[in-house]
PDB file of C-alpha atoms in Angstrom:
ATOM      1  CA  MET A   1      84.969  30.389-258.689  1.00 53.00           C
ATOM      2  CA  LYS A   2      82.150  28.718-260.619  1.00 53.00           C
ATOM      3  CA  LYS A   3      81.081  26.863-257.484  1.00 50.00           C
ATOM      4  CA  LYS A   4      80.900  30.123-255.450  1.00 47.00           C
ATOM      5  CA  THR A   5      78.910  31.826-258.213  1.00 44.00           C
ATOM      6  CA  LEU A   6      76.487  28.901-258.397  1.00 41.00           C
ATOM      7  CA  ILE A   7      76.033  28.881-254.604  1.00 45.00           C
ATOM      8  CA  LEU A   8      75.512  32.662-254.538  1.00 40.00           C
ATOM      9  CA  PHE A   9      73.041  32.475-257.429  1.00 44.00           C
ATOM     10  CA  SER A  10      71.156  29.627-255.723  1.00 45.00           C
ATOM     11  CA  PHE A  11      71.048  31.560-252.454  1.00 44.00           C
ATOM     12  CA  LEU A  12      69.710  34.693-254.190  1.00 41.00           C
ATOM     13  CA  CYS A  13      67.038  32.628-255.971  1.00 42.00           C
ATOM     14  CA  LEU A  14      65.915  31.133-252.662  1.00 40.00           C
ATOM     15  CA  VAL A  15      65.788  34.585-251.023  1.00 40.00           C
ATOM     16  CA  TRP A  16      63.810  35.979-253.954  1.00 43.00           C
ATOM     17  CA  LEU A  17      61.431  32.989-253.911  1.00 43.00           C
ATOM     18  CA  GLY A  18      60.893  33.310-250.159  1.00 49.00           C
ATOM     19  CA  TYR A  19      60.266  37.044-250.473  1.00 46.00           C
ATOM     20  CA  SER A  20      57.835  36.511-253.362  1.00 48.00           C
ATOM     21  CA  CYS A  21      55.810  33.941-251.424  1.00 50.00           C
ATOM     22  CA  ASN A  22      55.621  36.127-248.322  1.00 50.00           C
ATOM     23  CA  ASP A  23      54.793  39.201-250.373  1.00 47.00           C
ATOM     24  CA  SER A  24      51.837  37.535-252.129  1.00 43.00           C
ATOM     25  CA  ASP A  25      50.523  36.201-248.815  1.00 43.00           C
ATOM     26  CA  ASP A  26      50.587  39.739-247.420  1.00 43.00           C
ATOM     27  CA  ASP A  27      48.722  41.041-250.475  1.00 42.00           C
ATOM     28  CA  ASP A  28      46.054  38.342-250.120  1.00 41.00           C
ATOM     29  CA  ALA A  29      45.600  39.068-246.423  1.00 41.00           C
ATOM     30  CA  ALA A  30      45.409  42.786-247.066  1.00 42.00           C
ATOM     31  CA  GLY A  31      42.941  42.178-249.925  1.00 46.00           C
ATOM     32  CA  ASP A  32      40.548  40.418-247.566  1.00 47.00           C
ATOM     33  CA  ASP A  33      40.481  43.435-245.274  1.00 50.00           C
ATOM     34  CA  MET A  34      40.322  46.090-247.996  1.00 65.00           C
ATOM     35  CA  VAL A  35      37.087  48.009-248.370  1.00 81.00           C
ATOM     36  CA  MET A  36      35.751  48.253-251.907  1.00 85.00           C
ATOM     37  CA  SER A  37      35.542  51.818-253.235  1.00 94.00           C
ATOM     38  CA  HIS A  38      32.044  53.172-253.904  1.00 94.00           C
ATOM     39  CA  GLU A  39      32.772  53.213-257.643  1.00 96.00           C
ATOM     40  CA  LYS A  40      33.895  49.564-257.600  1.00 97.00           C
ATOM     41  CA  MET A  41      30.852  48.694-255.492  1.00 97.00           C
ATOM     42  CA  LEU A  42      28.536  50.233-258.121  1.00 97.00           C
ATOM     43  CA  GLU A  43      30.373  48.425-260.933  1.00 98.00           C
ATOM     44  CA  ARG A  44      30.061  45.141-259.037  1.00 98.00           C
ATOM     45  CA  GLY A  45      26.361  45.781-258.355  1.00 98.00           C
ATOM     46  CA  ALA A  46      25.662  46.551-262.021  1.00 98.00           C
ATOM     47  CA  TYR A  47      27.468  43.367-263.052  1.00 98.00           C
ATOM     48  CA  LEU A  48      25.575  41.212-260.535  1.00 98.00           C
ATOM     49  CA  VAL A  49      22.180  42.659-261.499  1.00 98.00           C
ATOM     50  CA  ALA A  50      22.932  42.120-265.193  1.00 96.00           C
ATOM     51  CA  THR A  51      24.130  38.532-264.749  1.00 96.00           C
ATOM     52  CA  SER A  52      21.780  37.306-262.005  1.00 95.00           C
ATOM     53  CA  GLY A  53      18.581  37.525-264.017  1.00 95.00           C
ATOM     54  CA  CYS A  54      17.008  40.467-262.154  1.00 96.00           C
ATOM     55  CA  ASN A  55      15.660  41.924-265.408  1.00 96.00           C
ATOM     56  CA  ASP A  56      14.014  38.594-266.271  1.00 96.00           C
ATOM     57  CA  CYS A  57      11.180  39.266-263.811  1.00 96.00           C
ATOM     58  CA  HIS A  58      11.577  42.833-262.532  1.00 98.00           C
ATOM     59  CA  THR A  59      11.737  44.620-265.919  1.00 98.00           C
ATOM     60  CA  PRO A  60       8.566  44.808-268.059  1.00 97.00           C
ATOM     61  CA  LYS A  61       8.952  43.383-271.548  1.00 96.00           C
ATOM     62  CA  MET A  62       8.261  44.627-275.040  1.00 93.00           C
ATOM     63  CA  MET A  63       7.721  42.373-278.022  1.00 90.00           C
ATOM     64  CA  THR A  64      10.523  42.286-280.586  1.00 93.00           C
ATOM     65  CA  ALA A  65      11.288  40.157-283.637  1.00 94.00           C
ATOM     66  CA  GLN A  66      13.228  37.848-281.277  1.00 92.00           C
ATOM     67  CA  GLY A  67      10.353  37.643-278.781  1.00 90.00           C
ATOM     68  CA  PRO A  68       9.936  39.495-275.485  1.00 90.00           C
ATOM     69  CA  ALA A  69      12.871  41.712-274.509  1.00 94.00           C
ATOM     70  CA  PRO A  70      13.360  43.895-271.425  1.00 95.00           C
ATOM     71  CA  ASP A  71      11.961  47.424-271.839  1.00 96.00           C
ATOM     72  CA  MET A  72      14.978  49.247-270.423  1.00 96.00           C
ATOM     73  CA  SER A  73      13.038  52.527-270.255  1.00 96.00           C
ATOM     74  CA  ARG A  74      11.221  50.818-267.320  1.00 97.00           C
ATOM     75  CA  MET A  75      14.244  48.891-266.062  1.00 98.00           C
ATOM     76  CA  LEU A  76      13.584  47.009-262.811  1.00 98.00           C
ATOM     77  CA  SER A  77      10.304  48.862-262.179  1.00 98.00           C
ATOM     78  CA  GLY A  78       8.361  45.651-261.524  1.00 98.00           C
ATOM     79  CA  HIS A  79       4.951  44.580-262.742  1.00 98.00           C
ATOM     80  CA  PRO A  80       3.251  47.557-264.443  1.00 97.00           C
ATOM     81  CA  ALA A  81       0.489  48.954-262.228  1.00 96.00           C
ATOM     82  CA  GLY A  82      -2.032  49.171-265.078  1.00 90.00           C
ATOM     83  CA  ASP A  83      -1.489  45.682-266.487  1.00 92.00           C
ATOM     84  CA  SER A  84      -4.217  43.280-265.435  1.00 90.00           C
ATOM     85  CA  LEU A  85      -3.767  39.553-265.740  1.00 91.00           C
ATOM     86  CA  ALA A  86      -5.550  37.668-268.475  1.00 91.00           C
ATOM     87  CA  PRO A  87      -8.253  35.258-267.314  1.00 91.00           C
ATOM     88  CA  TYR A  88      -6.942  31.779-266.541  1.00 89.00           C
ATOM     89  CA  ASP A  89      -8.375  28.428-265.569  1.00 88.00           C
ATOM     90  CA  LYS A  90      -7.913  28.170-261.798  1.00 87.00           C
ATOM     91  CA  ASN A  91      -8.092  24.363-262.097  1.00 86.00           C
ATOM     92  CA  MET A  92      -4.744  24.459-263.910  1.00 87.00           C
ATOM     93  CA  ILE A  93      -2.967  25.960-260.909  1.00 88.00           C
ATOM     94  CA  GLY A  94      -1.065  23.314-259.007  1.00 84.00           C
ATOM     95  CA  PRO A  95       0.135  21.143-261.833  1.00 86.00           C
ATOM     96  CA  TRP A  96       1.011  24.335-263.730  1.00 91.00           C
ATOM     97  CA  VAL A  97       2.538  27.702-262.907  1.00 94.00           C
ATOM     98  CA  LEU A  98       1.518  30.567-265.174  1.00 94.00           C
ATOM     99  CA  PHE A  99       3.443  33.749-266.011  1.00 94.00           C
ATOM    100  CA  SER A 100       2.033  36.955-267.444  1.00 93.00           C
ATOM    101  CA  SER A 101       3.125  37.777-270.990  1.00 89.00           C
ATOM    102  CA  GLY A 102       5.539  40.383-269.598  1.00 91.00           C
ATOM    103  CA  LEU A 103       6.969  37.797-267.156  1.00 94.00           C
ATOM    104  CA  THR A 104       6.394  40.225-264.254  1.00 97.00           C
ATOM    105  CA  ALA A 105       3.520  38.324-262.598  1.00 97.00           C
ATOM    106  CA  CYS A 106       3.211  34.665-261.692  1.00 96.00           C
ATOM    107  CA  VAL A 107       0.276  32.521-260.611  1.00 96.00           C
ATOM    108  CA  GLY A 108       0.844  29.312-258.686  1.00 95.00           C
ATOM    109  CA  PRO A 109      -0.373  27.348-255.662  1.00 94.00           C
ATOM    110  CA  TRP A 110       0.981  30.179-253.452  1.00 95.00           C
ATOM    111  CA  GLY A 111      -1.354  32.735-255.090  1.00 95.00           C
ATOM    112  CA  VAL A 112      -0.449  35.589-257.427  1.00 96.00           C
ATOM    113  CA  SER A 113       2.896  37.313-257.007  1.00 97.00           C
ATOM    114  CA  TYR A 114       4.062  40.431-258.790  1.00 98.00           C
ATOM    115  CA  ALA A 115       7.671  41.461-259.400  1.00 98.00           C
ATOM    116  CA  ALA A 116       8.593  44.356-257.118  1.00 98.00           C
ATOM    117  CA  ASN A 117       9.736  47.809-258.177  1.00 98.00           C
ATOM    118  CA  LEU A 118      13.489  47.865-257.485  1.00 98.00           C
ATOM    119  CA  THR A 119      14.075  51.452-258.607  1.00 98.00           C
ATOM    120  CA  PRO A 120      14.860  54.236-256.109  1.00 98.00           C
ATOM    121  CA  SER A 121      11.358  55.733-256.343  1.00 98.00           C
ATOM    122  CA  GLU A 122       8.818  56.256-253.552  1.00 97.00           C
ATOM    123  CA  SER A 123       7.008  53.174-254.879  1.00 97.00           C
ATOM    124  CA  GLY A 124      10.278  51.228-254.995  1.00 97.00           C
ATOM    125  CA  LEU A 125      13.377  51.053-252.792  1.00 97.00           C
ATOM    126  CA  LYS A 126      13.832  54.780-252.092  1.00 97.00           C
ATOM    127  CA  ASN A 127      13.009  54.518-248.398  1.00 96.00           C
ATOM    128  CA  TRP A 128      14.675  51.156-247.830  1.00 97.00           C
ATOM    129  CA  THR A 129      17.817  50.836-245.786  1.00 97.00           C
ATOM    130  CA  GLU A 130      20.698  48.572-246.697  1.00 97.00           C
ATOM    131  CA  GLU A 131      19.828  46.522-243.606  1.00 96.00           C
ATOM    132  CA  GLN A 132      16.229  46.002-244.844  1.00 96.00           C
ATOM    133  CA  PHE A 133      17.509  44.912-248.247  1.00 97.00           C
ATOM    134  CA  LEU A 134      19.915  42.401-246.699  1.00 97.00           C
ATOM    135  CA  ASN A 135      17.186  41.075-244.377  1.00 96.00           C
ATOM    136  CA  CYS A 136      14.798  40.735-247.309  1.00 96.00           C
ATOM    137  CA  ILE A 137      17.229  38.742-249.438  1.00 97.00           C
ATOM    138  CA  LYS A 138      19.016  36.756-246.742  1.00 96.00           C
ATOM    139  CA  ASN A 139      15.891  35.793-244.768  1.00 95.00           C
ATOM    140  CA  GLY A 140      13.119  35.946-247.367  1.00 96.00           C
ATOM    141  CA  TRP A 141      11.003  38.638-245.686  1.00 95.00           C
ATOM    142  CA  TYR A 142       8.946  41.013-247.844  1.00 95.00           C
ATOM    143  CA  ALA A 143      10.317  44.550-247.455  1.00 93.00           C
ATOM    144  CA  GLY A 144      12.872  43.131-245.010  1.00 91.00           C
ATOM    145  CA  MET A 145      10.299  43.159-242.196  1.00 91.00           C
ATOM    146  CA  GLU A 146      10.496  40.070-239.988  1.00 89.00           C
ATOM    147  CA  ASN A 147       6.852  40.234-238.906  1.00 85.00           C
ATOM    148  CA  GLY A 148       5.636  40.620-242.486  1.00 86.00           C
ATOM    149  CA  ARG A 149       4.896  38.000-245.076  1.00 93.00           C
ATOM    150  CA  PRO A 150       7.540  35.865-246.738  1.00 96.00           C
ATOM    151  CA  LEU A 151       8.802  36.552-250.255  1.00 96.00           C
ATOM    152  CA  MET A 152       6.788  34.550-252.734  1.00 96.00           C
ATOM    153  CA  PRO A 153       7.853  32.454-255.705  1.00 96.00           C
ATOM    154  CA  PRO A 154       9.268  32.774-258.224  1.00 96.00           C
ATOM    155  CA  MET A 155      11.683  35.138-256.398  1.00 96.00           C
ATOM    156  CA  PRO A 156      14.805  32.943-256.002  1.00 96.00           C
ATOM    157  CA  TRP A 157      15.941  34.447-252.693  1.00 96.00           C
ATOM    158  CA  GLN A 158      16.994  30.978-251.460  1.00 96.00           C
ATOM    159  CA  GLU A 159      19.821  31.082-254.014  1.00 96.00           C
ATOM    160  CA  ILE A 160      20.546  34.822-253.968  1.00 96.00           C
ATOM    161  CA  LYS A 161      20.986  34.748-250.177  1.00 96.00           C
ATOM    162  CA  ASN A 162      24.202  32.795-250.778  1.00 97.00           C
ATOM    163  CA  MET A 163      25.871  35.870-252.242  1.00 97.00           C
ATOM    164  CA  THR A 164      28.339  37.590-249.953  1.00 97.00           C
ATOM    165  CA  ASP A 165      27.247  40.594-247.898  1.00 97.00           C
ATOM    166  CA  ASP A 166      29.561  42.711-250.071  1.00 97.00           C
ATOM    167  CA  ASP A 167      27.780  41.462-253.206  1.00 97.00           C
ATOM    168  CA  LEU A 168      24.333  42.215-251.767  1.00 98.00           C
ATOM    169  CA  LYS A 169      25.487  45.632-250.560  1.00 98.00           C
ATOM    170  CA  SER A 170      26.870  46.304-254.045  1.00 98.00           C
ATOM    171  CA  ILE A 171      23.535  45.363-255.620  1.00 98.00           C
ATOM    172  CA  PHE A 172      21.663  47.651-253.220  1.00 98.00           C
ATOM    173  CA  ALA A 173      24.094  50.524-253.852  1.00 98.00           C
ATOM    174  CA  TYR A 174      23.693  50.093-257.607  1.00 98.00           C
ATOM    175  CA  LEU A 175      19.891  49.953-257.393  1.00 98.00           C
ATOM    176  CA  GLN A 176      19.982  53.325-255.627  1.00 98.00           C
ATOM    177  CA  THR A 177      21.627  54.867-258.733  1.00 98.00           C
ATOM    178  CA  ILE A 178      19.345  53.633-261.533  1.00 98.00           C
ATOM    179  CA  PRO A 179      16.562  55.865-262.894  1.00 98.00           C
ATOM    180  CA  ALA A 180      13.579  56.028-260.533  1.00 98.00           C
ATOM    181  CA  VAL A 181      10.345  54.805-262.104  1.00 98.00           C
ATOM    182  CA  ASP A 182       7.136  55.572-260.230  1.00 97.00           C
ATOM    183  CA  ASN A 183       5.170  52.342-260.433  1.00 98.00           C
ATOM    184  CA  VAL A 184       2.978  51.028-257.633  1.00 98.00           C
ATOM    185  CA  VAL A 185       3.074  47.265-258.102  1.00 97.00           C
ATOM    186  CA  PRO A 186      -0.153  45.372-257.236  1.00 96.00           C
ATOM    187  CA  ALA A 187      -0.189  43.642-253.858  1.00 95.00           C
ATOM    188  CA  TYR A 188       0.409  39.925-253.527  1.00 96.00           C
ATOM    189  CA  GLU A 189      -2.805  37.890-253.764  1.00 95.00           C
ATOM    190  CA  PRO A 190      -2.958  34.777-251.556  1.00 94.00           C
ATOM    191  CA  PRO A 191      -4.625  31.667-252.989  1.00 90.00           C
ATOM    192  CA  MET A 192      -8.395  31.439-252.712  1.00 76.00           C
ATOM    193  CA  GLY A 193      -9.524  30.247-249.295  1.00 57.00           C
ATOM    194  CA  MET A 194      -6.551  31.640-247.378  1.00 48.00           C
TER     195      MET A 194
END
């Protein structure tokens, strides 16, 4: 009797183990094909923006006791339109790269680049399509336009382009929900002589 019970128990364990393995494979396969809900997409986008350093350059700073901190009342609004750059020695450019005190503008051998307004305002991403955003990040084209100029440093699009399409779509969806800040960012300035 003990032998029959042991055989039956062993058989049931094998059936359960086989079912468990097949069940988890089905869940994984179904998970790959599942579409993320809009709410989950926004949560994912918020997480990626917060952890990918977007505020480092695209949010103006305010001085605090701990040094410059993002001014979240102007979150992701880019280089402030009224902020001019301090004079700098143009002979330093090349061996050095200079940032504005708010970290929203950068001067280097490529010229002067200003962090873009990523809010859903007329002066930001309001009129952008998801396709433009993906083209901008994945291919390094300003405003996602292939015949336009390339994105300029220090925008790390070469790394960000490695995110999945779902991640980039989540970021774009999230950016469409943040407060719109009207801020016309200065145009890129090529280096002298170009």
